[in-house]
Structure formats: structure tokens, C-alpha cells
């Protein structure tokens, strides 16, 4: 697949108070080609190495970064200081990747689906991430049950 933007950069550590993230800073020659007029955070989708990712360009002190989680680092076989190739496109801010299991559960429950549709894309992404970050099928099922209960509680 062809992407609109590509760059190579090192995996770095970004300390944010007591939290620490692994990130890739987007080079200025890439960010100057992007339209930040509507938002300082742009939703992006693409590949890091050969692994698909979806996320956001996050601003910090005049620079932008992409978070690279532990699971992605493991898939890529890289660590802090290693260089990675990133290819991406800017996507709609309303884009939400819903895990298949959650999508099926929402389709089977009209009340939960209506409540889901009323959520902002950001809240949907947060709930979708909760399911997608689970490793065991039991955890996925438990998190989906919790989400359905929350959506239908009102």
C-alpha cells in the first residue's frame, strides 16, 4: 500500500510526569507538510516497519510524536534507540477501529449499539482500546461484558 507520508526515526523515551512512554518523534520536514489548522492532534493510520498501527500525532513543545507501545516494540523486535521506518496517512478524526468481537456484541444488542453510537469518537476509541489491549479471550469477553453493562445501564 502507498502512504502519503514516510520517515525514519529512533524509538525514544518521553517522560511525562510520573509516566513514561516510548515514542517516535516525527521529523519537522514531515510535520511542515501536514495541516494542523483544525486540530493540533491528527489521527493517523499506517505501518511501523511492516506492522499496522492507528494512532495520533501528539504535540509536545513544538514537536509531534507517535506513541509506540510495548506490544508494537515486541512485534517489531526493537527497543529504545533502534530506528524504525514509518509510513502513514492522515485519517478522519472520527475514525475508530472497533475490535471484531466488540463489533459483533454491539450488533447483537440494539440498546448498547444506540448508546455506543451516541458516544464521541474519543470515548469509543477508549473503550475499543480496552478490548483490543486484552490478550486472553476470557479477558476480552469480560471487558466486552463490562462495556455492554455500562452502555445499557442508563
Short mmCIF file of N, CA and C in Angstrom, two decimals:
data_model
loop_
_atom_site.label_atom_id
_atom_site.label_comp_id
_atom_site.label_asym_id
_atom_site.label_seq_id
_atom_site.Cartn_x
_atom_site.Cartn_y
_atom_site.Cartn_z
N UNK A 1 0.84 -1.19 0.00
CA UNK A 1 0.00 0.00 0.00
C UNK A 1 0.88 1.25 0.00
N UNK A 2 0.44 2.26 -0.68
CA UNK A 2 1.16 3.53 -0.73
C UNK A 2 0.60 4.48 0.33
N UNK A 3 1.48 5.13 1.04
CA UNK A 3 1.09 6.10 2.05
C UNK A 3 1.58 7.48 1.66
N UNK A 4 0.90 8.49 2.14
CA UNK A 4 1.24 9.88 1.81
C UNK A 4 2.51 10.38 2.48
N UNK A 5 2.84 9.83 3.64
CA UNK A 5 3.97 10.34 4.42
C UNK A 5 4.83 9.17 4.90
N UNK A 6 6.15 9.38 4.87
CA UNK A 6 7.11 8.37 5.32
C UNK A 6 8.29 9.05 5.98
N UNK A 7 8.84 8.40 6.98
CA UNK A 7 10.06 8.88 7.61
C UNK A 7 10.69 7.75 8.41
N UNK A 8 11.91 7.94 8.79
CA UNK A 8 12.64 7.01 9.63
C UNK A 8 13.07 7.78 10.88
N UNK A 9 12.95 7.15 12.04
CA UNK A 9 13.32 7.82 13.29
C UNK A 9 13.63 6.78 14.37
N UNK A 10 14.28 7.25 15.43
CA UNK A 10 14.63 6.38 16.56
C UNK A 10 13.48 6.28 17.55
N UNK A 11 13.39 5.12 18.20
CA UNK A 11 12.48 4.93 19.33
C UNK A 11 13.11 5.67 20.52
N UNK A 12 12.35 6.57 21.13
CA UNK A 12 12.86 7.35 22.26
C UNK A 12 11.92 7.25 23.45
N UNK A 13 12.42 7.64 24.59
CA UNK A 13 11.63 7.67 25.82
C UNK A 13 11.12 9.10 26.02
N UNK A 14 9.83 9.21 26.37
CA UNK A 14 9.25 10.52 26.66
C UNK A 14 8.68 10.45 28.07
N UNK A 15 9.28 11.20 28.99
CA UNK A 15 8.81 11.26 30.37
C UNK A 15 7.75 12.32 30.50
N UNK A 16 6.62 11.94 31.05
CA UNK A 16 5.51 12.86 31.26
C UNK A 16 5.10 12.73 32.71
N UNK A 17 5.70 13.56 33.56
CA UNK A 17 5.45 13.45 34.99
C UNK A 17 5.96 12.11 35.50
N UNK A 18 5.08 11.35 36.13
CA UNK A 18 5.45 10.03 36.65
C UNK A 18 5.31 8.94 35.60
N UNK A 19 4.75 9.30 34.44
CA UNK A 19 4.56 8.32 33.38
C UNK A 19 5.70 8.41 32.37
N UNK A 20 5.92 7.30 31.68
CA UNK A 20 6.96 7.24 30.68
C UNK A 20 6.41 6.51 29.45
N UNK A 21 6.61 7.09 28.28
CA UNK A 21 6.13 6.49 27.04
C UNK A 21 7.29 6.22 26.12
N UNK A 22 7.13 5.23 25.23
CA UNK A 22 8.08 5.06 24.14
C UNK A 22 7.43 5.68 22.91
N UNK A 23 8.18 6.54 22.23
CA UNK A 23 7.62 7.33 21.14
C UNK A 23 8.62 7.42 19.99
N UNK A 24 8.09 7.87 18.86
CA UNK A 24 8.90 8.25 17.71
C UNK A 24 8.52 9.68 17.41
N UNK A 25 9.51 10.58 17.40
CA UNK A 25 9.25 11.97 17.05
C UNK A 25 9.21 12.10 15.54
N UNK A 26 8.19 12.79 15.06
CA UNK A 26 8.01 13.00 13.63
C UNK A 26 8.92 14.15 13.20
N UNK A 27 9.75 13.92 12.19
CA UNK A 27 10.67 14.98 11.76
C UNK A 27 9.93 16.22 11.25
N UNK A 28 10.55 17.37 11.44
CA UNK A 28 9.95 18.64 11.03
C UNK A 28 9.65 18.66 9.53
N UNK A 29 10.50 18.03 8.72
CA UNK A 29 10.24 18.03 7.28
C UNK A 29 8.95 17.27 6.93
N UNK A 30 8.49 16.41 7.83
CA UNK A 30 7.20 15.73 7.64
C UNK A 30 6.07 16.58 8.19
N UNK A 31 6.23 17.12 9.41
CA UNK A 31 5.13 17.87 10.02
C UNK A 31 4.82 19.17 9.28
N UNK A 32 5.81 19.76 8.62
CA UNK A 32 5.55 21.00 7.88
C UNK A 32 4.64 20.76 6.68
N UNK A 33 4.48 19.52 6.26
CA UNK A 33 3.61 19.18 5.12
C UNK A 33 2.18 18.85 5.57
N UNK A 34 1.93 18.87 6.87
CA UNK A 34 0.62 18.48 7.42
C UNK A 34 -0.21 19.71 7.77
N UNK A 35 -1.52 19.56 7.71
CA UNK A 35 -2.45 20.66 8.01
C UNK A 35 -2.94 20.53 9.45
N UNK A 36 -2.40 21.35 10.33
CA UNK A 36 -2.81 21.36 11.74
C UNK A 36 -3.78 22.50 12.03
N UNK A 37 -4.40 23.07 11.02
CA UNK A 37 -5.26 24.24 11.21
C UNK A 37 -6.54 23.91 11.99
N UNK A 38 -7.05 22.68 11.87
CA UNK A 38 -8.28 22.30 12.58
C UNK A 38 -8.00 21.67 13.94
N UNK A 39 -6.84 21.04 14.07
CA UNK A 39 -6.50 20.39 15.33
C UNK A 39 -4.99 20.20 15.42
N UNK A 40 -4.46 20.29 16.62
CA UNK A 40 -3.03 20.06 16.84
C UNK A 40 -2.74 18.57 16.98
N UNK A 41 -3.80 17.76 17.05
CA UNK A 41 -3.66 16.30 17.10
C UNK A 41 -4.33 15.74 15.86
N UNK A 42 -3.57 15.02 15.07
CA UNK A 42 -4.12 14.42 13.86
C UNK A 42 -4.18 12.91 14.02
N UNK A 43 -5.29 12.31 13.63
CA UNK A 43 -5.43 10.85 13.61
C UNK A 43 -4.65 10.34 12.41
N UNK A 44 -3.90 9.26 12.62
CA UNK A 44 -3.11 8.68 11.54
C UNK A 44 -3.24 7.16 11.55
N UNK A 45 -3.06 6.57 10.36
CA UNK A 45 -3.02 5.12 10.21
C UNK A 45 -1.91 4.80 9.24
N UNK A 46 -1.24 3.68 9.47
CA UNK A 46 -0.17 3.28 8.58
C UNK A 46 0.53 2.04 9.07
N UNK A 47 1.84 2.01 8.84
CA UNK A 47 2.65 0.88 9.29
C UNK A 47 3.92 1.41 9.94
N UNK A 48 4.34 0.70 10.97
CA UNK A 48 5.66 0.90 11.56
C UNK A 48 6.40 -0.38 11.22
N UNK A 49 7.46 -0.25 10.44
CA UNK A 49 8.08 -1.45 9.88
C UNK A 49 7.05 -2.07 8.95
N UNK A 50 6.65 -3.29 9.25
CA UNK A 50 5.60 -3.96 8.48
C UNK A 50 4.32 -4.14 9.30
N UNK A 51 4.29 -3.57 10.52
CA UNK A 51 3.16 -3.76 11.42
C UNK A 51 2.17 -2.60 11.32
N UNK A 52 0.88 -2.89 11.10
CA UNK A 52 -0.12 -1.82 11.02
C UNK A 52 -0.29 -1.11 12.37
N UNK A 53 -0.59 0.17 12.32
CA UNK A 53 -0.89 0.92 13.53
C UNK A 53 -1.93 1.99 13.21
N UNK A 54 -2.62 2.41 14.25
CA UNK A 54 -3.54 3.55 14.19
C UNK A 54 -3.30 4.34 15.45
N UNK A 55 -3.26 5.65 15.33
CA UNK A 55 -2.99 6.47 16.50
C UNK A 55 -3.16 7.94 16.19
N UNK A 56 -2.40 8.74 16.89
CA UNK A 56 -2.50 10.19 16.70
C UNK A 56 -1.11 10.79 16.75
N UNK A 57 -0.95 11.88 16.02
CA UNK A 57 0.25 12.70 16.18
C UNK A 57 -0.02 13.59 17.37
N UNK A 58 0.79 13.46 18.40
CA UNK A 58 0.58 14.18 19.65
C UNK A 58 1.59 15.32 19.76
N UNK A 59 1.10 16.54 20.10
CA UNK A 59 2.02 17.68 20.20
C UNK A 59 2.71 17.76 21.56
N UNK A 60 3.96 18.17 21.53
CA UNK A 60 4.70 18.46 22.75
C UNK A 60 5.81 19.46 22.42
N UNK A 61 5.75 20.64 22.99
CA UNK A 61 6.77 21.68 22.84
C UNK A 61 7.18 21.91 21.38
N UNK A 62 6.21 22.11 20.51
CA UNK A 62 6.51 22.43 19.12
C UNK A 62 6.90 21.25 18.25
N UNK A 63 6.84 20.05 18.80
CA UNK A 63 7.14 18.82 18.06
C UNK A 63 5.93 17.89 18.16
N UNK A 64 5.91 16.88 17.32
CA UNK A 64 4.85 15.88 17.37
C UNK A 64 5.47 14.50 17.47
N UNK A 65 4.76 13.62 18.17
CA UNK A 65 5.25 12.25 18.31
C UNK A 65 4.12 11.26 18.08
N UNK A 66 4.53 10.02 17.82
CA UNK A 66 3.61 8.88 17.73
C UNK A 66 4.01 7.93 18.84
N UNK A 67 3.05 7.51 19.66
CA UNK A 67 3.35 6.55 20.71
C UNK A 67 3.54 5.17 20.09
N UNK A 68 4.54 4.45 20.61
CA UNK A 68 4.82 3.10 20.17
C UNK A 68 4.81 2.22 21.42
N UNK A 69 3.73 1.47 21.60
CA UNK A 69 3.55 0.67 22.81
C UNK A 69 4.45 -0.55 22.88
N UNK A 70 4.47 -1.16 24.06
CA UNK A 70 5.31 -2.34 24.29
C UNK A 70 4.99 -3.47 23.32
N UNK A 71 3.69 -3.69 23.09
CA UNK A 71 3.30 -4.77 22.20
C UNK A 71 3.86 -4.55 20.80
N UNK A 72 3.82 -3.31 20.32
CA UNK A 72 4.37 -3.00 19.00
C UNK A 72 5.88 -3.18 18.99
N UNK A 73 6.56 -2.73 20.05
CA UNK A 73 8.01 -2.90 20.13
C UNK A 73 8.37 -4.38 20.05
N UNK A 74 7.61 -5.22 20.75
CA UNK A 74 7.86 -6.66 20.74
C UNK A 74 7.63 -7.24 19.34
N UNK A 75 6.52 -6.86 18.70
CA UNK A 75 6.23 -7.35 17.35
C UNK A 75 7.34 -6.99 16.38
N UNK A 76 7.88 -5.78 16.53
CA UNK A 76 8.92 -5.29 15.63
C UNK A 76 10.30 -5.81 15.99
N UNK A 77 10.45 -6.30 17.23
CA UNK A 77 11.76 -6.75 17.69
C UNK A 77 12.74 -5.60 17.86
N UNK A 78 12.21 -4.44 18.32
CA UNK A 78 13.05 -3.25 18.51
C UNK A 78 12.96 -2.77 19.95
N UNK A 79 13.87 -1.87 20.30
CA UNK A 79 13.89 -1.30 21.64
C UNK A 79 14.34 0.16 21.56
N UNK A 80 14.40 0.81 22.72
CA UNK A 80 14.85 2.21 22.75
C UNK A 80 16.16 2.37 21.99
N UNK A 81 16.22 3.43 21.18
CA UNK A 81 17.43 3.72 20.42
C UNK A 81 17.44 3.13 19.03
N UNK A 82 16.63 2.09 18.79
CA UNK A 82 16.57 1.50 17.46
C UNK A 82 15.80 2.42 16.51
N UNK A 83 16.12 2.34 15.25
CA UNK A 83 15.46 3.15 14.24
C UNK A 83 14.36 2.32 13.56
N UNK A 84 13.24 2.98 13.26
CA UNK A 84 12.13 2.32 12.57
C UNK A 84 11.68 3.19 11.40
N UNK A 85 11.11 2.54 10.42
CA UNK A 85 10.54 3.23 9.26
C UNK A 85 9.04 3.32 9.48
N UNK A 86 8.47 4.50 9.27
CA UNK A 86 7.03 4.72 9.46
C UNK A 86 6.45 5.30 8.18
N UNK A 87 5.31 4.73 7.77
CA UNK A 87 4.55 5.22 6.62
C UNK A 87 3.13 5.45 7.15
N UNK A 88 2.53 6.60 6.82
CA UNK A 88 1.19 6.87 7.34
C UNK A 88 0.40 7.81 6.45
N UNK A 89 -0.91 7.79 6.68
CA UNK A 89 -1.85 8.73 6.09
C UNK A 89 -2.61 9.40 7.23
N UNK A 90 -3.00 10.63 7.05
CA UNK A 90 -3.89 11.31 7.99
C UNK A 90 -5.30 10.81 7.68
N UNK A 91 -6.06 10.46 8.74
CA UNK A 91 -7.42 9.96 8.57
C UNK A 91 -8.40 10.85 9.32
N UNK A 92 -9.66 10.63 9.09
CA UNK A 92 -10.70 11.41 9.75
C UNK A 92 -10.57 11.32 11.27
N UNK A 93 -10.81 12.42 11.98
CA UNK A 93 -10.75 12.38 13.44
C UNK A 93 -11.85 11.50 14.05
N UNK A 94 -12.83 11.14 13.24
CA UNK A 94 -13.92 10.29 13.72
C UNK A 94 -13.63 8.80 13.53
N UNK A 95 -12.46 8.45 12.98
CA UNK A 95 -12.10 7.06 12.74
C UNK A 95 -11.94 6.32 14.05
N UNK A 96 -12.60 5.15 14.15
CA UNK A 96 -12.49 4.29 15.33
C UNK A 96 -12.32 2.86 14.85
N UNK A 97 -11.24 2.20 15.26
CA UNK A 97 -11.04 0.78 14.97
C UNK A 97 -11.69 -0.03 16.07
N UNK A 98 -12.81 -0.67 15.75
CA UNK A 98 -13.55 -1.45 16.74
C UNK A 98 -13.16 -2.92 16.57
N UNK A 99 -12.66 -3.57 17.63
CA UNK A 99 -12.33 -4.99 17.53
C UNK A 99 -13.56 -5.79 17.10
N UNK A 100 -13.32 -6.79 16.30
CA UNK A 100 -14.40 -7.60 15.73
C UNK A 100 -15.35 -8.15 16.82
N UNK A 101 -14.79 -8.63 17.92
CA UNK A 101 -15.62 -9.20 18.98
C UNK A 101 -16.56 -8.15 19.57
N UNK A 102 -16.06 -6.94 19.77
CA UNK A 102 -16.90 -5.87 20.30
C UNK A 102 -17.95 -5.46 19.27
N UNK A 103 -17.55 -5.41 18.01
CA UNK A 103 -18.49 -5.06 16.95
C UNK A 103 -19.66 -6.05 16.91
N UNK A 104 -19.36 -7.35 16.99
CA UNK A 104 -20.42 -8.37 16.99
C UNK A 104 -21.34 -8.21 18.20
N UNK A 105 -20.74 -7.94 19.37
CA UNK A 105 -21.54 -7.80 20.59
C UNK A 105 -22.46 -6.58 20.49
N UNK A 106 -21.99 -5.50 19.92
CA UNK A 106 -22.82 -4.30 19.76
C UNK A 106 -23.95 -4.55 18.75
N UNK A 107 -23.65 -5.25 17.68
CA UNK A 107 -24.68 -5.56 16.67
C UNK A 107 -25.78 -6.45 17.25
N UNK A 108 -25.44 -7.26 18.24
CA UNK A 108 -26.41 -8.18 18.85
C UNK A 108 -27.24 -7.52 19.95
N UNK A 109 -26.90 -6.28 20.33
CA UNK A 109 -27.59 -5.61 21.43
C UNK A 109 -27.96 -4.20 20.98
N UNK A 110 -29.21 -4.02 20.56
CA UNK A 110 -29.65 -2.74 19.99
C UNK A 110 -29.52 -1.57 20.98
N UNK A 111 -29.79 -1.81 22.25
CA UNK A 111 -29.70 -0.74 23.25
C UNK A 111 -28.24 -0.30 23.41
N UNK A 112 -27.34 -1.27 23.51
CA UNK A 112 -25.91 -0.96 23.64
C UNK A 112 -25.40 -0.27 22.38
N UNK A 113 -25.84 -0.72 21.21
CA UNK A 113 -25.41 -0.12 19.94
C UNK A 113 -25.85 1.34 19.86
N UNK A 114 -27.07 1.63 20.27
CA UNK A 114 -27.56 3.01 20.25
C UNK A 114 -26.75 3.88 21.21
N UNK A 115 -26.42 3.35 22.38
CA UNK A 115 -25.61 4.09 23.35
C UNK A 115 -24.20 4.30 22.81
N UNK A 116 -23.64 3.28 22.17
CA UNK A 116 -22.31 3.38 21.55
C UNK A 116 -22.29 4.48 20.50
N UNK A 117 -23.30 4.48 19.64
CA UNK A 117 -23.37 5.46 18.56
C UNK A 117 -23.48 6.89 19.08
N UNK A 118 -24.00 7.05 20.30
CA UNK A 118 -24.14 8.38 20.91
C UNK A 118 -22.84 8.88 21.54
N UNK A 119 -21.86 7.99 21.71
CA UNK A 119 -20.57 8.38 22.31
C UNK A 119 -19.73 9.16 21.31
N UNK A 120 -18.84 9.98 21.83
CA UNK A 120 -17.89 10.68 20.96
C UNK A 120 -16.88 9.66 20.41
N UNK A 121 -16.26 9.95 19.27
CA UNK A 121 -15.24 9.04 18.75
C UNK A 121 -14.12 8.79 19.76
N UNK A 122 -13.75 9.78 20.53
CA UNK A 122 -12.70 9.60 21.53
C UNK A 122 -13.08 8.58 22.59
N UNK A 123 -14.33 8.66 23.07
CA UNK A 123 -14.79 7.68 24.07
C UNK A 123 -14.90 6.30 23.45
N UNK A 124 -15.36 6.23 22.20
CA UNK A 124 -15.42 4.94 21.51
C UNK A 124 -14.02 4.34 21.38
N UNK A 125 -13.04 5.16 21.00
CA UNK A 125 -11.67 4.67 20.87
C UNK A 125 -11.14 4.14 22.20
N UNK A 126 -11.46 4.84 23.29
CA UNK A 126 -11.01 4.40 24.60
C UNK A 126 -11.57 3.03 24.96
N UNK A 127 -12.86 2.83 24.72
CA UNK A 127 -13.48 1.54 25.01
C UNK A 127 -12.96 0.46 24.06
N UNK A 128 -12.80 0.80 22.80
CA UNK A 128 -12.27 -0.16 21.82
C UNK A 128 -10.85 -0.58 22.21
N UNK A 129 -10.05 0.39 22.67
CA UNK A 129 -8.69 0.08 23.09
C UNK A 129 -8.69 -0.86 24.29
N UNK A 130 -9.63 -0.66 25.19
CA UNK A 130 -9.72 -1.54 26.37
C UNK A 130 -9.88 -3.00 25.94
N UNK A 131 -10.70 -3.23 24.93
CA UNK A 131 -10.90 -4.59 24.42
C UNK A 131 -9.67 -5.04 23.63
N UNK A 132 -9.17 -4.20 22.75
CA UNK A 132 -8.06 -4.57 21.87
C UNK A 132 -6.77 -4.85 22.64
N UNK A 133 -6.61 -4.24 23.82
CA UNK A 133 -5.38 -4.42 24.58
C UNK A 133 -5.36 -5.72 25.38
N UNK A 134 -6.49 -6.40 25.46
CA UNK A 134 -6.55 -7.68 26.18
C UNK A 134 -5.88 -8.76 25.35
N UNK A 135 -5.22 -9.68 26.03
CA UNK A 135 -4.52 -10.76 25.34
C UNK A 135 -5.31 -12.07 25.35
N UNK A 136 -5.91 -12.38 26.48
CA UNK A 136 -6.63 -13.65 26.62
C UNK A 136 -8.09 -13.48 26.21
N UNK A 137 -8.66 -14.50 25.62
CA UNK A 137 -10.05 -14.45 25.18
C UNK A 137 -10.99 -14.21 26.36
N UNK A 138 -10.67 -14.77 27.51
CA UNK A 138 -11.50 -14.56 28.70
C UNK A 138 -11.51 -13.08 29.09
N UNK A 139 -10.37 -12.43 29.00
CA UNK A 139 -10.27 -11.01 29.34
C UNK A 139 -11.05 -10.18 28.32
N UNK A 140 -10.93 -10.53 27.05
CA UNK A 140 -11.69 -9.84 26.01
C UNK A 140 -13.18 -9.95 26.30
N UNK A 141 -13.65 -11.15 26.58
CA UNK A 141 -15.08 -11.37 26.86
C UNK A 141 -15.53 -10.60 28.10
N UNK A 142 -14.72 -10.62 29.15
CA UNK A 142 -15.06 -9.89 30.38
C UNK A 142 -15.15 -8.39 30.13
N UNK A 143 -14.22 -7.85 29.36
CA UNK A 143 -14.23 -6.41 29.07
C UNK A 143 -15.42 -6.03 28.20
N UNK A 144 -15.76 -6.88 27.25
CA UNK A 144 -16.94 -6.61 26.43
C UNK A 144 -18.19 -6.62 27.30
N UNK A 145 -18.30 -7.60 28.19
CA UNK A 145 -19.45 -7.65 29.10
C UNK A 145 -19.53 -6.38 29.94
N UNK A 146 -18.40 -5.90 30.46
CA UNK A 146 -18.37 -4.67 31.25
C UNK A 146 -18.83 -3.47 30.42
N UNK A 147 -18.36 -3.39 29.19
CA UNK A 147 -18.73 -2.27 28.31
C UNK A 147 -20.22 -2.31 28.00
N UNK A 148 -20.74 -3.50 27.68
CA UNK A 148 -22.18 -3.62 27.38
C UNK A 148 -23.01 -3.24 28.60
N UNK A 149 -22.57 -3.65 29.77
CA UNK A 149 -23.29 -3.31 31.01
C UNK A 149 -23.28 -1.80 31.22
N UNK A 150 -22.13 -1.17 31.01
CA UNK A 150 -22.02 0.28 31.14
C UNK A 150 -22.90 1.00 30.14
N UNK A 151 -22.93 0.52 28.90
CA UNK A 151 -23.72 1.17 27.85
C UNK A 151 -25.21 1.03 28.07
N UNK A 152 -25.62 -0.05 28.68
CA UNK A 152 -27.06 -0.30 28.85
C UNK A 152 -27.57 0.10 30.24
N UNK A 153 -26.69 0.62 31.10
CA UNK A 153 -27.07 0.97 32.48
C UNK A 153 -27.97 2.19 32.54
N UNK A 154 -27.93 3.04 31.57
CA UNK A 154 -28.68 4.31 31.65
C UNK A 154 -30.11 4.16 31.21
#
